[in-house]
Tab-separated table of C-alpha atoms in Angstrom:
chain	number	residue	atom	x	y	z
F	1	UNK	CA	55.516	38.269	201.649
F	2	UNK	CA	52.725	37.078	199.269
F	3	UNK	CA	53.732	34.543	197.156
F	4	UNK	CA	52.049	35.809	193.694
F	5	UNK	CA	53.601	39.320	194.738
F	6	UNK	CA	57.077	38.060	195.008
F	7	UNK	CA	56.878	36.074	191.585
F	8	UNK	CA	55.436	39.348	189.913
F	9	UNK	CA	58.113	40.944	191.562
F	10	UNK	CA	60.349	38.380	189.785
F	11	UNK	CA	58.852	37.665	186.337
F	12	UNK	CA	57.651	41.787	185.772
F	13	UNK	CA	60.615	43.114	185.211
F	14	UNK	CA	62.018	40.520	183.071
F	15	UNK	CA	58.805	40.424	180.595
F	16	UNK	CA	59.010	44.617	180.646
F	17	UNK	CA	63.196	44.018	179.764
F	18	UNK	CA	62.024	41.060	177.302
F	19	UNK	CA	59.080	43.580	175.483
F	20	UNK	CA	61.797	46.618	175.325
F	21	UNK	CA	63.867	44.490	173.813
F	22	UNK	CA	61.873	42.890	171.424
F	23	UNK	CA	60.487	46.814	170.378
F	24	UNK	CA	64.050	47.903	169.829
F	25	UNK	CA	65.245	45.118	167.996
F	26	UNK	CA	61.889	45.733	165.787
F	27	UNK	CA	63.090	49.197	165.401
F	28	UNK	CA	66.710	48.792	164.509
F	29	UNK	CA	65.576	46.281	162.142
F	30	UNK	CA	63.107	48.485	160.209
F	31	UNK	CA	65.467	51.420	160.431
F	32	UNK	CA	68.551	49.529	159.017
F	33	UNK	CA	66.122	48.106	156.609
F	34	UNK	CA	65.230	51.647	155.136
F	35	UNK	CA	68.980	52.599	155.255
F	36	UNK	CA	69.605	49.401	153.730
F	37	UNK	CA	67.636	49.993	150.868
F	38	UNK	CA	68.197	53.874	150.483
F	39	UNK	CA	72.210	53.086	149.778
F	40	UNK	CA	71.159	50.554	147.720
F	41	UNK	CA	68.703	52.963	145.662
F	42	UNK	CA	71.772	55.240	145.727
F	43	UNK	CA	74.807	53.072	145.254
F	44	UNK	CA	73.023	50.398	142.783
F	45	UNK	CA	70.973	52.684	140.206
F	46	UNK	CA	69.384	51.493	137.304
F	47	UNK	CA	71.699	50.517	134.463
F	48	UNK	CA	70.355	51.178	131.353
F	49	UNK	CA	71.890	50.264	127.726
F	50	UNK	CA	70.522	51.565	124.345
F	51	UNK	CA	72.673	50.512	120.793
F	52	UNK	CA	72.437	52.638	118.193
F	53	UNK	CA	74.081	51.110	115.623
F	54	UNK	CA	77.923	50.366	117.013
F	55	UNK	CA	77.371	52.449	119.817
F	56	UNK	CA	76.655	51.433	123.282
F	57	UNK	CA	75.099	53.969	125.567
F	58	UNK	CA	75.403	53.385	129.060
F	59	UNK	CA	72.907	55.379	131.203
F	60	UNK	CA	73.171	55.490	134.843
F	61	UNK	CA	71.473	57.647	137.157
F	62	UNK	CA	71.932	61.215	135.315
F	63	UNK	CA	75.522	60.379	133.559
F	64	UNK	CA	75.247	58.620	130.421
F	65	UNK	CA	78.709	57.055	128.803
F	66	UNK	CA	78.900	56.271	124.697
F	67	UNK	CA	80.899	53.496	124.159
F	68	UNK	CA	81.563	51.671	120.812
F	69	UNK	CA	83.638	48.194	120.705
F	70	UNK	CA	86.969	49.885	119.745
F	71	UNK	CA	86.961	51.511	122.295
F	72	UNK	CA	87.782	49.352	125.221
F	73	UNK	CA	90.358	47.439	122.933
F	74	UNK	CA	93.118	49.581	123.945
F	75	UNK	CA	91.763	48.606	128.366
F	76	UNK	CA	91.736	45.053	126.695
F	77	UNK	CA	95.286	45.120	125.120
F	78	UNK	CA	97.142	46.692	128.225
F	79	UNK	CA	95.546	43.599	130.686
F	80	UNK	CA	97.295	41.546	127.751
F	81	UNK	CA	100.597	43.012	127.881
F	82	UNK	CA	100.084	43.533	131.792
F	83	UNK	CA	99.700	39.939	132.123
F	84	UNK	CA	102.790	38.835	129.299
F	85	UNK	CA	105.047	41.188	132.023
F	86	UNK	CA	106.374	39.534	134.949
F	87	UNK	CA	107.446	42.417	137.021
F	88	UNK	CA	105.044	44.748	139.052
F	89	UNK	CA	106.414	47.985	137.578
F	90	UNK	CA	105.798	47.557	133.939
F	91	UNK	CA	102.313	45.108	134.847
F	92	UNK	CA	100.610	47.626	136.094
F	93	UNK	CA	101.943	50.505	134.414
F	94	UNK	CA	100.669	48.456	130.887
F	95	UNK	CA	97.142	48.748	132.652
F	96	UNK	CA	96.905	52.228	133.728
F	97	UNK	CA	98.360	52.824	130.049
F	98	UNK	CA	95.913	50.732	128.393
F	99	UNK	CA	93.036	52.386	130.199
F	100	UNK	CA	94.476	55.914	129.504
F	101	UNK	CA	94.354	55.123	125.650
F	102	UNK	CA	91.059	53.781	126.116
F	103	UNK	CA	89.717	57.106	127.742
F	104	UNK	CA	91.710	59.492	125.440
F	105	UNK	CA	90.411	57.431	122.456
F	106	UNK	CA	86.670	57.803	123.673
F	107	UNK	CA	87.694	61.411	124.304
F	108	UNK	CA	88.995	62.506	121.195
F	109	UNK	CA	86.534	61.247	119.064
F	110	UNK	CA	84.075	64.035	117.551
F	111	UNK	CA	80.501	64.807	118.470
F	112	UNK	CA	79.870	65.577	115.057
F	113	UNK	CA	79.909	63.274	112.539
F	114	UNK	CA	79.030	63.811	109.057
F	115	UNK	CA	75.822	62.079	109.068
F	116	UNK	CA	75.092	64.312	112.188
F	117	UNK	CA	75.709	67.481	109.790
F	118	UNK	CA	73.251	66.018	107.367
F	119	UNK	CA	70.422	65.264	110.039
F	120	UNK	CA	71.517	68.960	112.096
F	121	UNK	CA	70.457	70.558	108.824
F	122	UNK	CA	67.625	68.422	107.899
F	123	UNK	CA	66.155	69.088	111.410
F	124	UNK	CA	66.853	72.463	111.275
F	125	UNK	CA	65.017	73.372	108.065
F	126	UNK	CA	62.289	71.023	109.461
F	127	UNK	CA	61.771	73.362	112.696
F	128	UNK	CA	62.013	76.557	111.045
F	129	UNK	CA	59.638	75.819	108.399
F	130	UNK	CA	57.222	74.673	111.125
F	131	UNK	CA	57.902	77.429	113.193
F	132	UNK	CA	56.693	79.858	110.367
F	133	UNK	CA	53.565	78.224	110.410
F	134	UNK	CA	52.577	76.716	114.320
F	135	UNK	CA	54.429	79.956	115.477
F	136	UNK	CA	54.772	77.463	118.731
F	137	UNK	CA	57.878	76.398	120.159
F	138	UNK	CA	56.375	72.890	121.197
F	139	UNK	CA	54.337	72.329	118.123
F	140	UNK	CA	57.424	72.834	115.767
F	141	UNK	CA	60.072	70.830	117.571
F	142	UNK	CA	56.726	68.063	117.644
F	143	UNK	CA	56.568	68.438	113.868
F	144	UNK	CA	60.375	68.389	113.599
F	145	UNK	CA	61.058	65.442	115.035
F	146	UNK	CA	57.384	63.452	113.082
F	147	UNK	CA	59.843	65.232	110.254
F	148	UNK	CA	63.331	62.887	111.251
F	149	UNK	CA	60.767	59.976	110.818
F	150	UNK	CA	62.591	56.880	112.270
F	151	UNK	CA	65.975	57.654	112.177
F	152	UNK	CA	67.927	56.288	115.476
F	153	UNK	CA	70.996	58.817	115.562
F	154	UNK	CA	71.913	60.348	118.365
F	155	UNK	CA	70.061	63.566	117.164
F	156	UNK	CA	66.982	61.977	116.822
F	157	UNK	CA	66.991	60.797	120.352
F	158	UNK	CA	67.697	64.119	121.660
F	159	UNK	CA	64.963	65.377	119.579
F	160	UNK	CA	62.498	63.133	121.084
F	161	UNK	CA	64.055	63.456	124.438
F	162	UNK	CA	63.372	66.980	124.625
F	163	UNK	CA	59.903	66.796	122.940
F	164	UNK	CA	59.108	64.021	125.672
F	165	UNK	CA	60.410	66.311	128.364
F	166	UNK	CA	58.402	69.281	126.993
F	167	UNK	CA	55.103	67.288	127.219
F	168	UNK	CA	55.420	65.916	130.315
F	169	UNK	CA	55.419	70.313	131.488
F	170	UNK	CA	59.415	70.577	132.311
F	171	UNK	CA	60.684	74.100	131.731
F	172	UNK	CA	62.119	75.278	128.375
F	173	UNK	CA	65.779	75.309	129.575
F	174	UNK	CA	65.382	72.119	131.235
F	175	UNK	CA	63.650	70.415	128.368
F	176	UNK	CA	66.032	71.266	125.934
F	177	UNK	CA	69.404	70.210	127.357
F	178	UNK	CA	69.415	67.072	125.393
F	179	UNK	CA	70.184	69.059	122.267
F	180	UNK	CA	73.195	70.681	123.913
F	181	UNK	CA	75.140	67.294	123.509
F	182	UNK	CA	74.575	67.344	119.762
F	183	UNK	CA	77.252	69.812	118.696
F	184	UNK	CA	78.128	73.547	118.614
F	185	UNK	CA	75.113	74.341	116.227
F	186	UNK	CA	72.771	72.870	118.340
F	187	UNK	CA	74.180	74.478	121.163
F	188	UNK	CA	73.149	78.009	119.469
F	189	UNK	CA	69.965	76.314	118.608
F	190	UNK	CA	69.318	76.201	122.380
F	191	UNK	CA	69.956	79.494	122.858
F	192	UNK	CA	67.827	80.903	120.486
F	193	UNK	CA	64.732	78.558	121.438
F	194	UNK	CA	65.209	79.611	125.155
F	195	UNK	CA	65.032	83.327	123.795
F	196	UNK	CA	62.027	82.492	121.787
F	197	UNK	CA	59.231	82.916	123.963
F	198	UNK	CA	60.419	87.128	124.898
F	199	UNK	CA	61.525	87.319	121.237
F	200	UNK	CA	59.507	88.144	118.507
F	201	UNK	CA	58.180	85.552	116.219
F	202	UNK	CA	60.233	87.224	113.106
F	203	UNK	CA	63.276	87.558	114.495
F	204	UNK	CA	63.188	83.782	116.010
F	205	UNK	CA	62.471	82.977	112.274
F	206	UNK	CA	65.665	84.437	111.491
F	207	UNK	CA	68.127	83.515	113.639
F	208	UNK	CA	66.597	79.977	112.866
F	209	UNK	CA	67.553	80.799	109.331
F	210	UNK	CA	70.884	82.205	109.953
F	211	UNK	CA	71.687	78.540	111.333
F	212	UNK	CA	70.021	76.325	109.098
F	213	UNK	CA	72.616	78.468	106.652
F	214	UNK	CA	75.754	78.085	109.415
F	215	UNK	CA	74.975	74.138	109.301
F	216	UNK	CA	75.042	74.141	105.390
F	217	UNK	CA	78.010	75.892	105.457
F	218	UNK	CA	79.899	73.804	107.916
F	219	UNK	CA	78.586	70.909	106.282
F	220	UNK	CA	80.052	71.788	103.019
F	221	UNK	CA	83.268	72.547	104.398
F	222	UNK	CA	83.875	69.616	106.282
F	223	UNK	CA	82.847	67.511	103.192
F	224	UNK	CA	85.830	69.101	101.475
F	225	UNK	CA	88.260	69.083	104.506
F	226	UNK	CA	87.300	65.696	105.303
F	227	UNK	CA	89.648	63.592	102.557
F	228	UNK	CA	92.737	65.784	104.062
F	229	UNK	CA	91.541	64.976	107.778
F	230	UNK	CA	91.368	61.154	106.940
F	231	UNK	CA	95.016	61.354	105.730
F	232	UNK	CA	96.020	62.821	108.947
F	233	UNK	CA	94.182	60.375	111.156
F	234	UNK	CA	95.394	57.375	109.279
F	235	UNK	CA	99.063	59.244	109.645
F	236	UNK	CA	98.077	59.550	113.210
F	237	UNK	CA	97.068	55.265	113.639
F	238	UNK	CA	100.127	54.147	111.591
F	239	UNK	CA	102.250	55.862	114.395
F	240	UNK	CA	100.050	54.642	116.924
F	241	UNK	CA	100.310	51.002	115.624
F	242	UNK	CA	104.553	50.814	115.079
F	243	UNK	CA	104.483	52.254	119.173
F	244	UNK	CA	101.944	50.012	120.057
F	245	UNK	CA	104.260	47.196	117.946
F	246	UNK	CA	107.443	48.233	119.756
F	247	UNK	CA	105.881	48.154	123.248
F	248	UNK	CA	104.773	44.211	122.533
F	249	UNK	CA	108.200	43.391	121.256
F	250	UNK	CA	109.825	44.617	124.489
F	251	UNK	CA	107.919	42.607	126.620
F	252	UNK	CA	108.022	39.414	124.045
F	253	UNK	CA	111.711	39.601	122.921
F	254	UNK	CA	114.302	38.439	125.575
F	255	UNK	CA	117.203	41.217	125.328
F	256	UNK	CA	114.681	43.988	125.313
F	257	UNK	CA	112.436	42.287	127.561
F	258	UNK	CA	115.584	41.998	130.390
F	259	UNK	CA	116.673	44.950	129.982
F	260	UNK	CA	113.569	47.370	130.642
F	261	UNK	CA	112.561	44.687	133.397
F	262	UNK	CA	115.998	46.003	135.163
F	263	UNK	CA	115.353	49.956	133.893
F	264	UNK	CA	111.387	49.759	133.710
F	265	UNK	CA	112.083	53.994	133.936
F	266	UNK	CA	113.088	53.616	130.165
F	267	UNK	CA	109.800	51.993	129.097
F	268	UNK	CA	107.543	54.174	131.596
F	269	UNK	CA	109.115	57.636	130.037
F	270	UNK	CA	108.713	56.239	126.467
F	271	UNK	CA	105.263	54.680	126.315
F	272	UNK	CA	104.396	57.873	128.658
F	273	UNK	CA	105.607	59.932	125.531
F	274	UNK	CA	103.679	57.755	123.102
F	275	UNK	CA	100.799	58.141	124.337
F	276	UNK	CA	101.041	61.696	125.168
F	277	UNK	CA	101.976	62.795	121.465
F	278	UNK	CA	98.576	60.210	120.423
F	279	UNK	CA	96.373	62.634	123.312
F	280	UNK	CA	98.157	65.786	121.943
F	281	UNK	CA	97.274	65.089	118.264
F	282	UNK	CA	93.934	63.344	119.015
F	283	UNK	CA	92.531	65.815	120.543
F	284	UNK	CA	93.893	68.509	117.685
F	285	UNK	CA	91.779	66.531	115.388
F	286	UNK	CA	89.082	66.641	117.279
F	287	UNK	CA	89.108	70.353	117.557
F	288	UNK	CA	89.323	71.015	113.974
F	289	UNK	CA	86.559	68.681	113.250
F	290	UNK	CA	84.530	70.156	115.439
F	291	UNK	CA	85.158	74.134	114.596
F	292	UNK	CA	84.131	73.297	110.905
């Protein structure tokens, strides 16, 4: 046999194996590259923060979480206590029951505030009075929110949002669902503006005024309802601070501390109870707040 034939023979197949190889490796690199980078684009979103005033807003992919500092002291507390116990039981049933009060506590506390009434009706006399004269959806809630000036509240930002989203061409519905998170009021706001453009101009005009009215009224109401609501939420904190008292004596006083160590069921059923009385009145609050 021809000695250059046999080496091809020889050497051929191993560069063809050596070239495949190479070409798949290439490939499985790239590919795991891409999916490499599309979990990350999906798993590691941007994190955005934005303060307004004492609260923290958390934006992450579509969801968006309000925090404000006193909010995570009740998560903060429970890791204490969790940490002061020295049996598994009651250590991590003091951070699950930390982190429930922190949630139900972020929970419970109202949309509406009443600087949010004030703006809601400052914004909506704004829009109708520039909807009587642009007689255009865009224009007015443009001239509305010139109207809030600087402000930074939450309304103000959903405002812009929407007038931002409006520009850019999204669709009515879509543009407004910022103002959905800004109350009841606003809510019906929404639903009037996404009637608008099949409506007639005067009877846009006057559901506009029927709720610059409602808001007035509500705000009125929960200016005079507020002073008894404040007595019932400071009721509500005083009870919240002699169980919250009680549960860091157990763990810090000896006798009390060995006996729910040996019946930790005692301690689970009445810190369980505490907190859901705190839930069952918190969120009470809340509702009233909200329906005036």
């Amino acid at each position: 046999m021809n000695p250059w034939l046999a080496l091809a023979l020889i050497v051929l197949p191993a560069v063809l194996f050596a070239c495949g190889t190479g070409l798949l490796a290439y490939a499985g690199l790239m590919l795991s590259t891409e999916v490499v980078a599309g979990l990350k684009r999906r798993l590691l979103r941007r994190v955005v923060l934005t303060t307004v005033g004492q609260e923290t807003t958390i934006a992450w992919g579509n969801r968006r979480v309000a925090l404000r500092p006193v909010d995570v002291l009740p998560a903060l507390g429970g890791l204490a206590l969790a940490a002061v116990w020295h049996s598994p039981v009651l250590s991590v049933w003091s951070a699950l029951l930390g982190l429930a009060a922190s949630v139900i506590l972020r929970a419970a506390r109202p949309q509406v505030t009443p600087g949010l009434r004030a703006e809601q009706e400052l914004f909506l006399s704004a829009l109708r009075s520039r909807y009587a004269v642009e007689q255009s959806l865009a224009a007015a809630l443009d001239g509305a929110a010139a109207d809030l000036g600087e402000a930074e509240g939450p309304l103000a930002h959903a405002v812009r949002e929407a007038v931002r989203r409006l520009r850019i061409g999204q669709g009515l519905e879509q543009a407004l669902v910022p103002l959905t998170t800004q109350g009841q009021t606003l809510r019906r706001l929404v639903t009037v503006l996404s009637k608008a453009p099949w409506s007639a101009a005067a009877e846009t005009q006057t559901l506009l005024s029927e709720l610059e009215e409602d808001a007035r009224r509500k705000r009125r109401l929960a200016d005079r309802a507020r002073v008894t609501l404040s007595v019932v939420r400071l009721t509500l904190m005083i009870l919240v601070g002699a169980n919250v008292t009680a549960a860091v004596l157990a763990a810090l006083l000896p006798a009390w501390r060995t006996h729910y160590v040996a019946h930790p069921a005692t301690y689970l059923a009445g810190t369980g109870l505490a907190l859901g009385g705190f839930a069952y009145f918190a969120f009470k609050i809340k509702a009233l707040e909200e329906r005036l």
